Amino acid sequence: MKKQSLTSRSASLARERLRRRYRPADVRILFVGESPPASGRFFYRADSGLYRAIRDAFEIAFPGIKETDFLASFQALGCYLVDLCGIPVDRMEPRRRKRTCQDGELRLSRVMERLRPKCIVTVVRSIEANVRRSRRRANWDGNHLELPYPGRWLRHRVAFTQALVPVLAKELSIVKDRQMRKPNGRLRTEVTGKKYSEVQQHD
């Protein structure tokens, strides 16, 4: 396996520093992706397709979230996104990609042990087995949602949103009466969940 270059190592460290800035004190929902994209886009830079798909689902479940910085709201709601692999794998040849994902299982299990989320959401089906093994290693037993990656195919984006929205409403209902602070420090209006029956009417 090729060693990481200094540039890629530096980029990886910068991503992790940014990610940690948004880690909640108490994680309710832990989202698990495969890896940061090789393109340089990143969920916590608010410029990736996964960022937009998750943000859109939250905006349906919690309409008031549109008024705020989404990443700050994501954190305040007790949500956090980690990756199975610390380095981009989407341009690796299949065998190396599979091995890198397997190598990430121990690290992910330690994250689960440390954070003890109430719910885990896997956002790409190709890593479902890896995440399940990490769950068992961490002795974690909770609500686990496995979703298709909301990429280029419309049907995958629709399936992603329709499955995620009711889970958000259920798992995060405890914070619906909590006042959240805007980035400027002023209190914003409370976040309230929308019933999934209402969401379906707009699909």
Short mmCIF file of C-alpha atoms in Angstrom, two decimals, residues 36-42:
data_model
loop_
_atom_site.label_atom_id
_atom_site.label_comp_id
_atom_site.label_asym_id
_atom_site.label_seq_id
_atom_site.Cartn_x
_atom_site.Cartn_y
_atom_site.Cartn_z
CA PRO A 36 -14.04 12.01 2.25
CA PRO A 37 -14.28 12.37 -1.57
CA ALA A 38 -11.05 12.45 -3.58
CA SER A 39 -12.36 15.65 -5.19
CA GLY A 40 -11.53 17.56 -2.01
CA ARG A 41 -15.16 18.24 -1.22
CA PHE A 42 -16.16 17.53 2.37
#
